[in-house]
PDB file of C-alpha atoms in Angstrom:
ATOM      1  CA  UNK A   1     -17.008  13.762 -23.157  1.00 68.00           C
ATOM      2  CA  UNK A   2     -13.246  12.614 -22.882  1.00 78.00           C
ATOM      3  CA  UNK A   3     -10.722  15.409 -22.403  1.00 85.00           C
ATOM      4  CA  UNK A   4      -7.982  12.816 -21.251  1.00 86.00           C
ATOM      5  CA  UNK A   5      -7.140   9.051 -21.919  1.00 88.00           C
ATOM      6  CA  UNK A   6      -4.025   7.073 -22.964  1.00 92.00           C
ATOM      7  CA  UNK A   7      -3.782   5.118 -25.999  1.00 92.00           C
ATOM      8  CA  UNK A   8      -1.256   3.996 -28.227  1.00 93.00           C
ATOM      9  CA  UNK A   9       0.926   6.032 -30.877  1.00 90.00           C
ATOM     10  CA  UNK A  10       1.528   3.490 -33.788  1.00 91.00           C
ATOM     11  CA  UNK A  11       1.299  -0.502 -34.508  1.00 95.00           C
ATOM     12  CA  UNK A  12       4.482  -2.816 -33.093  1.00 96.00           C
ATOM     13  CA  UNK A  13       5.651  -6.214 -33.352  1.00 96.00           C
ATOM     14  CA  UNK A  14       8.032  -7.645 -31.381  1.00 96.00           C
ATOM     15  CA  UNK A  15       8.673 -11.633 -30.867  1.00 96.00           C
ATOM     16  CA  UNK A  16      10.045 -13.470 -27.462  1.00 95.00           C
ATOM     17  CA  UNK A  17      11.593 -17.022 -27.000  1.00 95.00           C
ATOM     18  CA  UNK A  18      10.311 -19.007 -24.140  1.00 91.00           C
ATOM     19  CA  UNK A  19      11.135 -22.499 -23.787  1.00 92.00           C
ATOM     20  CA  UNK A  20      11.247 -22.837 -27.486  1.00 91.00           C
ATOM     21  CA  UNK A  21       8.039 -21.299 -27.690  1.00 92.00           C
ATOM     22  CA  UNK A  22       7.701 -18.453 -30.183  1.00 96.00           C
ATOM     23  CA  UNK A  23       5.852 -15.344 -28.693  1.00 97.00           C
ATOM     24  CA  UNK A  24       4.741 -12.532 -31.252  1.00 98.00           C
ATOM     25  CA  UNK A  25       3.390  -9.498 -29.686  1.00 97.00           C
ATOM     26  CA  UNK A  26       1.264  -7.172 -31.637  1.00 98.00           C
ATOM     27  CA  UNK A  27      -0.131  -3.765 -30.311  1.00 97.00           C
ATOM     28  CA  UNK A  28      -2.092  -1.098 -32.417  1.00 96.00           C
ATOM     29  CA  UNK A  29      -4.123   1.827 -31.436  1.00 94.00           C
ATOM     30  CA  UNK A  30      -7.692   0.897 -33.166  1.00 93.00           C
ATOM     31  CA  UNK A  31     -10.739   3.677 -33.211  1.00 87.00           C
ATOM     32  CA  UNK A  32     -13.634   1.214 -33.059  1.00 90.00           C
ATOM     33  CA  UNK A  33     -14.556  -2.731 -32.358  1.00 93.00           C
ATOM     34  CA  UNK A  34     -14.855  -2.954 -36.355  1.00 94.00           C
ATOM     35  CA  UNK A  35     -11.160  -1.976 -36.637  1.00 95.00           C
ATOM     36  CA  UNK A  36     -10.170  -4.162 -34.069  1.00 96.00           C
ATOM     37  CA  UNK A  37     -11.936  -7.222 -35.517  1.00 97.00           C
ATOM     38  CA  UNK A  38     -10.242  -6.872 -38.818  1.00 97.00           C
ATOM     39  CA  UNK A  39      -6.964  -6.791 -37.359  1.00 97.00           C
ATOM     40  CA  UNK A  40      -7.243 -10.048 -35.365  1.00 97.00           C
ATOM     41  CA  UNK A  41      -8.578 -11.381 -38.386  1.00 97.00           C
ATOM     42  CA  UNK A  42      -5.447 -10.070 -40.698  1.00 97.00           C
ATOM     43  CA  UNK A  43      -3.348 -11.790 -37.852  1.00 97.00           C
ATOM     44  CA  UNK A  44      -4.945 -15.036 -38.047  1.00 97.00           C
ATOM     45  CA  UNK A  45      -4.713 -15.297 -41.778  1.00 96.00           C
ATOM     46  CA  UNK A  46      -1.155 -14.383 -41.473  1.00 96.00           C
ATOM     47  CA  UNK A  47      -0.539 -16.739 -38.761  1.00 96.00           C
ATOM     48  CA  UNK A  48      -2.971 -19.278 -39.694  1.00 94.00           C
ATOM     49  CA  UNK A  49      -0.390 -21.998 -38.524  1.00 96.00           C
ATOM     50  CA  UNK A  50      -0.057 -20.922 -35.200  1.00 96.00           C
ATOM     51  CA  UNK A  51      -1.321 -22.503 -32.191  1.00 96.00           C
ATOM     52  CA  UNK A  52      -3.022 -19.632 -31.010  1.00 97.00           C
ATOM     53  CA  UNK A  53      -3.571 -16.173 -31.404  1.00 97.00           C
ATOM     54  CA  UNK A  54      -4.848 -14.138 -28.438  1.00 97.00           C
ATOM     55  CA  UNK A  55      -6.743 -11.138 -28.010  1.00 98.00           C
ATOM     56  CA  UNK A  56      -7.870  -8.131 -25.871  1.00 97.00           C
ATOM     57  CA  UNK A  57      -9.114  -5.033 -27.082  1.00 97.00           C
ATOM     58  CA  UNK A  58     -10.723  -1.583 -25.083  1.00 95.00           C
ATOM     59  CA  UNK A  59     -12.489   0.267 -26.873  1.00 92.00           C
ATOM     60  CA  UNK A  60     -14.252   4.075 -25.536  1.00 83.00           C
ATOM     61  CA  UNK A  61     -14.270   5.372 -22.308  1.00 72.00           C
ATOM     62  CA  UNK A  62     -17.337   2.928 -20.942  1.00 69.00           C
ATOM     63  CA  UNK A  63     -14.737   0.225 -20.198  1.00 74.00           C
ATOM     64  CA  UNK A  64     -15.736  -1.803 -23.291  1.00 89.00           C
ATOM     65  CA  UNK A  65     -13.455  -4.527 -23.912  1.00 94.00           C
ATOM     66  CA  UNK A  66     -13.100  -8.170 -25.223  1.00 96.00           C
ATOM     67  CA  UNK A  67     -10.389 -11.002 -24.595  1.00 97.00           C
ATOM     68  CA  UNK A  68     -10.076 -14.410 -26.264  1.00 96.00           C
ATOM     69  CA  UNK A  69      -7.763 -17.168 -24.652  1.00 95.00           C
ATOM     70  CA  UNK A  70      -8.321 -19.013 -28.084  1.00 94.00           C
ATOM     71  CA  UNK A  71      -7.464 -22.407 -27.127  1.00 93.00           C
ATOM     72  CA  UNK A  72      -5.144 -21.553 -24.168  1.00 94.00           C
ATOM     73  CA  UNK A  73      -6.048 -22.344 -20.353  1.00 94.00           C
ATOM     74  CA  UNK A  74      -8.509 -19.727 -19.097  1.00 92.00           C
ATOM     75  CA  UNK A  75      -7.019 -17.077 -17.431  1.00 91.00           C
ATOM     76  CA  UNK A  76      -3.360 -17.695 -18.642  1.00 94.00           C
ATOM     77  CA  UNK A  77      -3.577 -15.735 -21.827  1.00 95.00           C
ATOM     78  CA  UNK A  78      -6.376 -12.931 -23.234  1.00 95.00           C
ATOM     79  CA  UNK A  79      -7.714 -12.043 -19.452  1.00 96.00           C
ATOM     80  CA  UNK A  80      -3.757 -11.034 -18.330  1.00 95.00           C
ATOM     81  CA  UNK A  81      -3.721  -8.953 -21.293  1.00 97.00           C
ATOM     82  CA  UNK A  82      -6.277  -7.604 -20.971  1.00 96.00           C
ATOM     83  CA  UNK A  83      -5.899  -6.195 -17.225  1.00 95.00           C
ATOM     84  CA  UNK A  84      -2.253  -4.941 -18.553  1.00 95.00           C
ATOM     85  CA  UNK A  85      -4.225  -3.016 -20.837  1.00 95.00           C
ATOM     86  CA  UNK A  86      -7.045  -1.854 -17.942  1.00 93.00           C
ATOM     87  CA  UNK A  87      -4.156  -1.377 -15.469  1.00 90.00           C
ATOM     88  CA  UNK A  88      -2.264   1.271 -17.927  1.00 88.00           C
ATOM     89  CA  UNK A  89      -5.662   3.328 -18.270  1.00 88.00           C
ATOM     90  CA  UNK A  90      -5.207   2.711 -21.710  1.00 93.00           C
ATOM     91  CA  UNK A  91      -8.157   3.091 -24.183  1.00 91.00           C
ATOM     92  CA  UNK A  92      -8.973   2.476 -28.298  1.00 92.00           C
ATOM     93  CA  UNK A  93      -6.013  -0.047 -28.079  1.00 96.00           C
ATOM     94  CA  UNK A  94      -5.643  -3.747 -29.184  1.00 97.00           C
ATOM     95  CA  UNK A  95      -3.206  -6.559 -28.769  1.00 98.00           C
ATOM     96  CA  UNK A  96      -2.668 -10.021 -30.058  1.00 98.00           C
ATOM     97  CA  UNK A  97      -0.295 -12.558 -29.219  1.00 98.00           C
ATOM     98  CA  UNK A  98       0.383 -15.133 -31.532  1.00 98.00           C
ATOM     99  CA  UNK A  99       2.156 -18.297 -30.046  1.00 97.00           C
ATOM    100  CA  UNK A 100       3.998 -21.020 -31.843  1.00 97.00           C
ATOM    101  CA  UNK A 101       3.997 -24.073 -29.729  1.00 94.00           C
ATOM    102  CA  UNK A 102       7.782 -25.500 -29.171  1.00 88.00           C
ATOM    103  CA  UNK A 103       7.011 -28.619 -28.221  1.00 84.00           C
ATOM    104  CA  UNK A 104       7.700 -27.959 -24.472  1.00 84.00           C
ATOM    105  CA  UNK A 105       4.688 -27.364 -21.854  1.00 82.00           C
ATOM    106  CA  UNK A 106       4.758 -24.257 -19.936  1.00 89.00           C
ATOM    107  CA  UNK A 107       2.004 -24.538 -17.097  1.00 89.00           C
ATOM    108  CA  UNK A 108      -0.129 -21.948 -16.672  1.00 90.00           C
ATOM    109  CA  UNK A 109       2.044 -19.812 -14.170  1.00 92.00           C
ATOM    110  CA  UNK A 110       4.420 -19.872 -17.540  1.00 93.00           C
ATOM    111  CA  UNK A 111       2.070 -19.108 -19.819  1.00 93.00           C
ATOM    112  CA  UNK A 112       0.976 -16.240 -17.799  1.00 94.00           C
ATOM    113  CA  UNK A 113       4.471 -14.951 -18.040  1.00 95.00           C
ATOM    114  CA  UNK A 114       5.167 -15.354 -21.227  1.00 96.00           C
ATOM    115  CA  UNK A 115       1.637 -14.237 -22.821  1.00 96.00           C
ATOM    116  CA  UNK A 116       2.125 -10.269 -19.974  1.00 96.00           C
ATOM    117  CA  UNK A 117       5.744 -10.124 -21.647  1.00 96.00           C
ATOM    118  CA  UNK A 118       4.767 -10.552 -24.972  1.00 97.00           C
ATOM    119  CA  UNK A 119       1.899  -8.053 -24.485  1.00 96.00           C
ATOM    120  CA  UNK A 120       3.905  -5.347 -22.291  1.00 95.00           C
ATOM    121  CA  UNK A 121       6.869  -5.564 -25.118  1.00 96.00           C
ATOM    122  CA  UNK A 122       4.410  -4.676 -27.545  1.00 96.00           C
ATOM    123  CA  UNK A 123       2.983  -1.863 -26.187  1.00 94.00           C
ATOM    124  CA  UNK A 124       6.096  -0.395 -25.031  1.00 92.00           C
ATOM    125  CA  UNK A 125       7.155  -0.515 -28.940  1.00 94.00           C
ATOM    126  CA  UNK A 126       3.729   1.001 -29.736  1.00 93.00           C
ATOM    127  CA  UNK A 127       4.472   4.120 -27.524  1.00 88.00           C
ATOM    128  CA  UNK A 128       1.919   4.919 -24.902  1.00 91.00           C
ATOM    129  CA  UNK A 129       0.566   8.588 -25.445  1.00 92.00           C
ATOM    130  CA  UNK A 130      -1.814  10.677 -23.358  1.00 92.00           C
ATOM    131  CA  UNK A 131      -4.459  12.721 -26.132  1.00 91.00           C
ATOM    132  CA  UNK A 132      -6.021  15.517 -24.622  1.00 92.00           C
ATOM    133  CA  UNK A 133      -8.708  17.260 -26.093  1.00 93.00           C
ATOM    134  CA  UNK A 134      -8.282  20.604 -27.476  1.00 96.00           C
ATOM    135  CA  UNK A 135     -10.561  23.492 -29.247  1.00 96.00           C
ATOM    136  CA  UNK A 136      -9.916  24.747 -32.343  1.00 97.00           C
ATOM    137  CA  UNK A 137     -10.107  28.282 -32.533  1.00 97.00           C
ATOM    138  CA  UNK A 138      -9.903  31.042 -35.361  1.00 97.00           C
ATOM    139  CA  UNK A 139      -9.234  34.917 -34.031  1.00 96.00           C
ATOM    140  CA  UNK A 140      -8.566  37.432 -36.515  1.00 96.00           C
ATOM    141  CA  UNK A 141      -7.009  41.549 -35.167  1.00 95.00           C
ATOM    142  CA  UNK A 142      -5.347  44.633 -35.776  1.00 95.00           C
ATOM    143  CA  UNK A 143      -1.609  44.888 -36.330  1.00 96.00           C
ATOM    144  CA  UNK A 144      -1.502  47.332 -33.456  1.00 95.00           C
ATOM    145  CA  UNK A 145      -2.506  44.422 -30.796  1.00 95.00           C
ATOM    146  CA  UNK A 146      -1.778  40.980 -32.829  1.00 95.00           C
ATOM    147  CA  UNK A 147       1.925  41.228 -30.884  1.00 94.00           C
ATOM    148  CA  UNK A 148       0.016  41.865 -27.016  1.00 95.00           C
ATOM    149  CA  UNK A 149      -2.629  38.727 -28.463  1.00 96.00           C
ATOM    150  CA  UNK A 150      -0.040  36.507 -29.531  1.00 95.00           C
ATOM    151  CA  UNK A 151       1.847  36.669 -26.109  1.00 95.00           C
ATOM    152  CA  UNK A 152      -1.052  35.936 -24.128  1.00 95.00           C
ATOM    153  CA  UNK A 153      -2.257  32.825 -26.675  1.00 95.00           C
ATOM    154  CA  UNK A 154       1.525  31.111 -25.664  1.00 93.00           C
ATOM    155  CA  UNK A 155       1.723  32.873 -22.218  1.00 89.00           C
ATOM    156  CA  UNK A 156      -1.626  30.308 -21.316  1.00 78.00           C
ATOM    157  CA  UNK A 157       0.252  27.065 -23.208  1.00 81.00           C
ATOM    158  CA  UNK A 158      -2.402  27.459 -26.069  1.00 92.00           C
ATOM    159  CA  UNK A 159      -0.463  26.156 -29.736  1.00 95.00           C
ATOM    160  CA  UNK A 160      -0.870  28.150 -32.354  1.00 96.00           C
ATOM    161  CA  UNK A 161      -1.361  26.328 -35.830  1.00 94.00           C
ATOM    162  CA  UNK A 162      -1.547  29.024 -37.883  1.00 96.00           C
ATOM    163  CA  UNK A 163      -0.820  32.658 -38.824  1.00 97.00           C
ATOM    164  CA  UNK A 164      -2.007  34.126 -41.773  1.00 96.00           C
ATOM    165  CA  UNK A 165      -1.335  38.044 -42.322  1.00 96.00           C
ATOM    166  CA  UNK A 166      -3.536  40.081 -44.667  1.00 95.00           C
ATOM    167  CA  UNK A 167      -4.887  43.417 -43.896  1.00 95.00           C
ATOM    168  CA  UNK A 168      -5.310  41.992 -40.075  1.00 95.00           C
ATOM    169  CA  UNK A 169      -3.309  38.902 -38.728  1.00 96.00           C
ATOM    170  CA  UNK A 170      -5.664  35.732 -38.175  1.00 97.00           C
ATOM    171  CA  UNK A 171      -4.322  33.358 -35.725  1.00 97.00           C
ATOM    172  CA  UNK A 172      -5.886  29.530 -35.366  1.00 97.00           C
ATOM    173  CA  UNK A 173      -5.394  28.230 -31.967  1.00 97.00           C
ATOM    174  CA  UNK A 174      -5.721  25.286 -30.150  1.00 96.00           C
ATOM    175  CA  UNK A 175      -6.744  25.998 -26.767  1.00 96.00           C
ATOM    176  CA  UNK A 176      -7.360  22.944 -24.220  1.00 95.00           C
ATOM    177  CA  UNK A 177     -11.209  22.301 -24.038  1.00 95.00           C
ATOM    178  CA  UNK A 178     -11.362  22.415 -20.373  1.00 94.00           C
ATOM    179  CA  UNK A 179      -9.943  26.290 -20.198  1.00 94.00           C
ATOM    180  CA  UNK A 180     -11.306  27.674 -23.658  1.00 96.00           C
ATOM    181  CA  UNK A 181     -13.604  29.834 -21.956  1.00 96.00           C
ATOM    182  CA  UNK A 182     -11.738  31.531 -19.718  1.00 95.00           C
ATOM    183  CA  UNK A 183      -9.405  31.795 -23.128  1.00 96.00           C
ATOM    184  CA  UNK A 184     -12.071  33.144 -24.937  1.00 96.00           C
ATOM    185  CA  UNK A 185     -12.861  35.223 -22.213  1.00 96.00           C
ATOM    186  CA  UNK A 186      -9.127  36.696 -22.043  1.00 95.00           C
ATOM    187  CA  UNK A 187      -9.018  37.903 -25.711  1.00 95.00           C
ATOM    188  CA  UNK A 188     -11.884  39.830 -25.211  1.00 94.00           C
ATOM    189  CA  UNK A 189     -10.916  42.020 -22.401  1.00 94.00           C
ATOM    190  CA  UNK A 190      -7.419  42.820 -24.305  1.00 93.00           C
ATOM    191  CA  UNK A 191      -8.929  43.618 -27.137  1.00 94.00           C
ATOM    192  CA  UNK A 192     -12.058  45.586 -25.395  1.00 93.00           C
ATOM    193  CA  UNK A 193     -14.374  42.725 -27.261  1.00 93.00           C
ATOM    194  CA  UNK A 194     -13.245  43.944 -30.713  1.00 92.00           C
ATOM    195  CA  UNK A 195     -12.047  40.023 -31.614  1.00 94.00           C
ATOM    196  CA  UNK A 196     -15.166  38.116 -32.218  1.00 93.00           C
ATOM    197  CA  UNK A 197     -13.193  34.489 -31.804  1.00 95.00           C
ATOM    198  CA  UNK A 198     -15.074  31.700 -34.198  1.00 96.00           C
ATOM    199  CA  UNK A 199     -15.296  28.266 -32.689  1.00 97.00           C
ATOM    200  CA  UNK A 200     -14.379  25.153 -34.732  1.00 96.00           C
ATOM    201  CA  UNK A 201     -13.362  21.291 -34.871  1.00 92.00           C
ATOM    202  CA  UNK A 202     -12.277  19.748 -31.042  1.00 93.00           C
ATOM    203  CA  UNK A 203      -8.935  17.754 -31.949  1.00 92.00           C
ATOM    204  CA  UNK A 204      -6.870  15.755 -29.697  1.00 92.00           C
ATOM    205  CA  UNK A 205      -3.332  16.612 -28.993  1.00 93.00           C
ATOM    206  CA  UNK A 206      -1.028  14.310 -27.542  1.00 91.00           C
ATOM    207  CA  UNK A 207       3.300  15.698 -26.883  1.00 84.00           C
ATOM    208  CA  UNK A 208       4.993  12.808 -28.593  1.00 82.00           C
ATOM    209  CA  UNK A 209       9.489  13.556 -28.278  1.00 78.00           C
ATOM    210  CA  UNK A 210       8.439  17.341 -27.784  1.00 78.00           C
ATOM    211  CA  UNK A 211       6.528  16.992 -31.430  1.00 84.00           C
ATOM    212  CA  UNK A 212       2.336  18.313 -31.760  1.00 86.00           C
ATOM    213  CA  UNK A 213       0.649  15.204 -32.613  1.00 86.00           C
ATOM    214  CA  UNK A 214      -3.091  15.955 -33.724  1.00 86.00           C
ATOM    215  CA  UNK A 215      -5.957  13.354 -33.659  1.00 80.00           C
ATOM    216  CA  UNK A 216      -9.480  13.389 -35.038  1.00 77.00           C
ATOM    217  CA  UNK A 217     -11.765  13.906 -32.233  1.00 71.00           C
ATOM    218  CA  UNK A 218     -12.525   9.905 -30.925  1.00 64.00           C
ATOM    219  CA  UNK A 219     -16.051   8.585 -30.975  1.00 56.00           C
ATOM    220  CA  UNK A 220     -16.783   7.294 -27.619  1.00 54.00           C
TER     221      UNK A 220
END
């Protein structure tokens, strides 16, 4: 199980000049191979004039991955992407860079260049997150104690989602997978095991401009 990886936060394109040479860097956070296929493919009918359009994808936490150069010099286009991709620890993620040719040669030392700036552009303008995974938790007590419980769910960085008040107050809680025990274990000396916490969904959370973004749990 994954309780930590980067990815990326939404889909960006961003274009680059080199030599007359039209760059288009595309980078989108994708959830399985399938996904990532059909993207390339929208690309390439959308830019079916191009020269080339060149991939890399990671997909899972098994360091599952695929590059094309599609046309381009080996090692001068998908396989640099692709180790900007493996060198950022960054997972579920695909790029493609589309090139128009400009009618002036590069060499390979240029292409290299031009295809890592396109890419790194991209991703920058995709936003690199970190998810973590998180517990989903629903705890229902007393009026007397729901102030003392509350304090200790923030007091241990837990987020709460929810309050609902009824003749008790029912909290849902994320608490980070790693330390829901010893969460779990918390609310039930302070409460002298009268809260009989119910366990639900694991969600990933990732802190994006001091927001609570929250993911499906990934398949890896």
């Amino acid at each position: 199980m994954v309780e930590n990886f980067k990815s990326l936060h939404i889909q960006s394109e961003i274009e680059i000049i080199e030599k007359k040479s039209k760059f288009i860097g595309h980078a989108m956070p994708v959830s399985s191979e399938n996904e990532a296929l059909e993207y390339i493919e929208g690309i390439k009918k959308k830019h079916y004039n191009a020269s080339h359009n060149v991939f890399a994808y990671t997909i899972g936490h098994n360091d599952y991955c695929r590059y094309s150069d599609d046309g381009e010099p080996s090692g001068t286009a998908g396989m640099p992407i692709l180790n900007i991709l493996k060198s950022e620890n960054i997972r579920n993620a695909l790029i493609v860079v589309t090139r128009y040719f400009g009618g002036t040669l590069l060499g390979t030392g240029g292409l290299l260049r031009a295809y890592q700036s396109a890419a790194k552009s991209a991703l920058n303008s995709a936003v690199i997150i970190e998810k973590s995974l998180y517990k989903k938790i629903s705890l229902s007590c007393n009026y007397n104690i729901s102030g003392k419980i509350k304090y200790y769910i923030l007091e241990n960085e837990n987020i709460i989602l929810d309050t609902l008040y009824t003749d008790s107050v029912e909290y849902t809680v994320l608490s980070k997978y790693s330390e829901h025990r010893n969460f779990l274990e918390g609310i039930r000396d302070i409460s002298a095991d009268s809260i009989k916490p119910e366990l639900l969904d694991e969600l990933y959370v990732s802190k994006i401009n001091n927001e609570i973004n929250i993911f499906k749990k990934e398949s890896f």
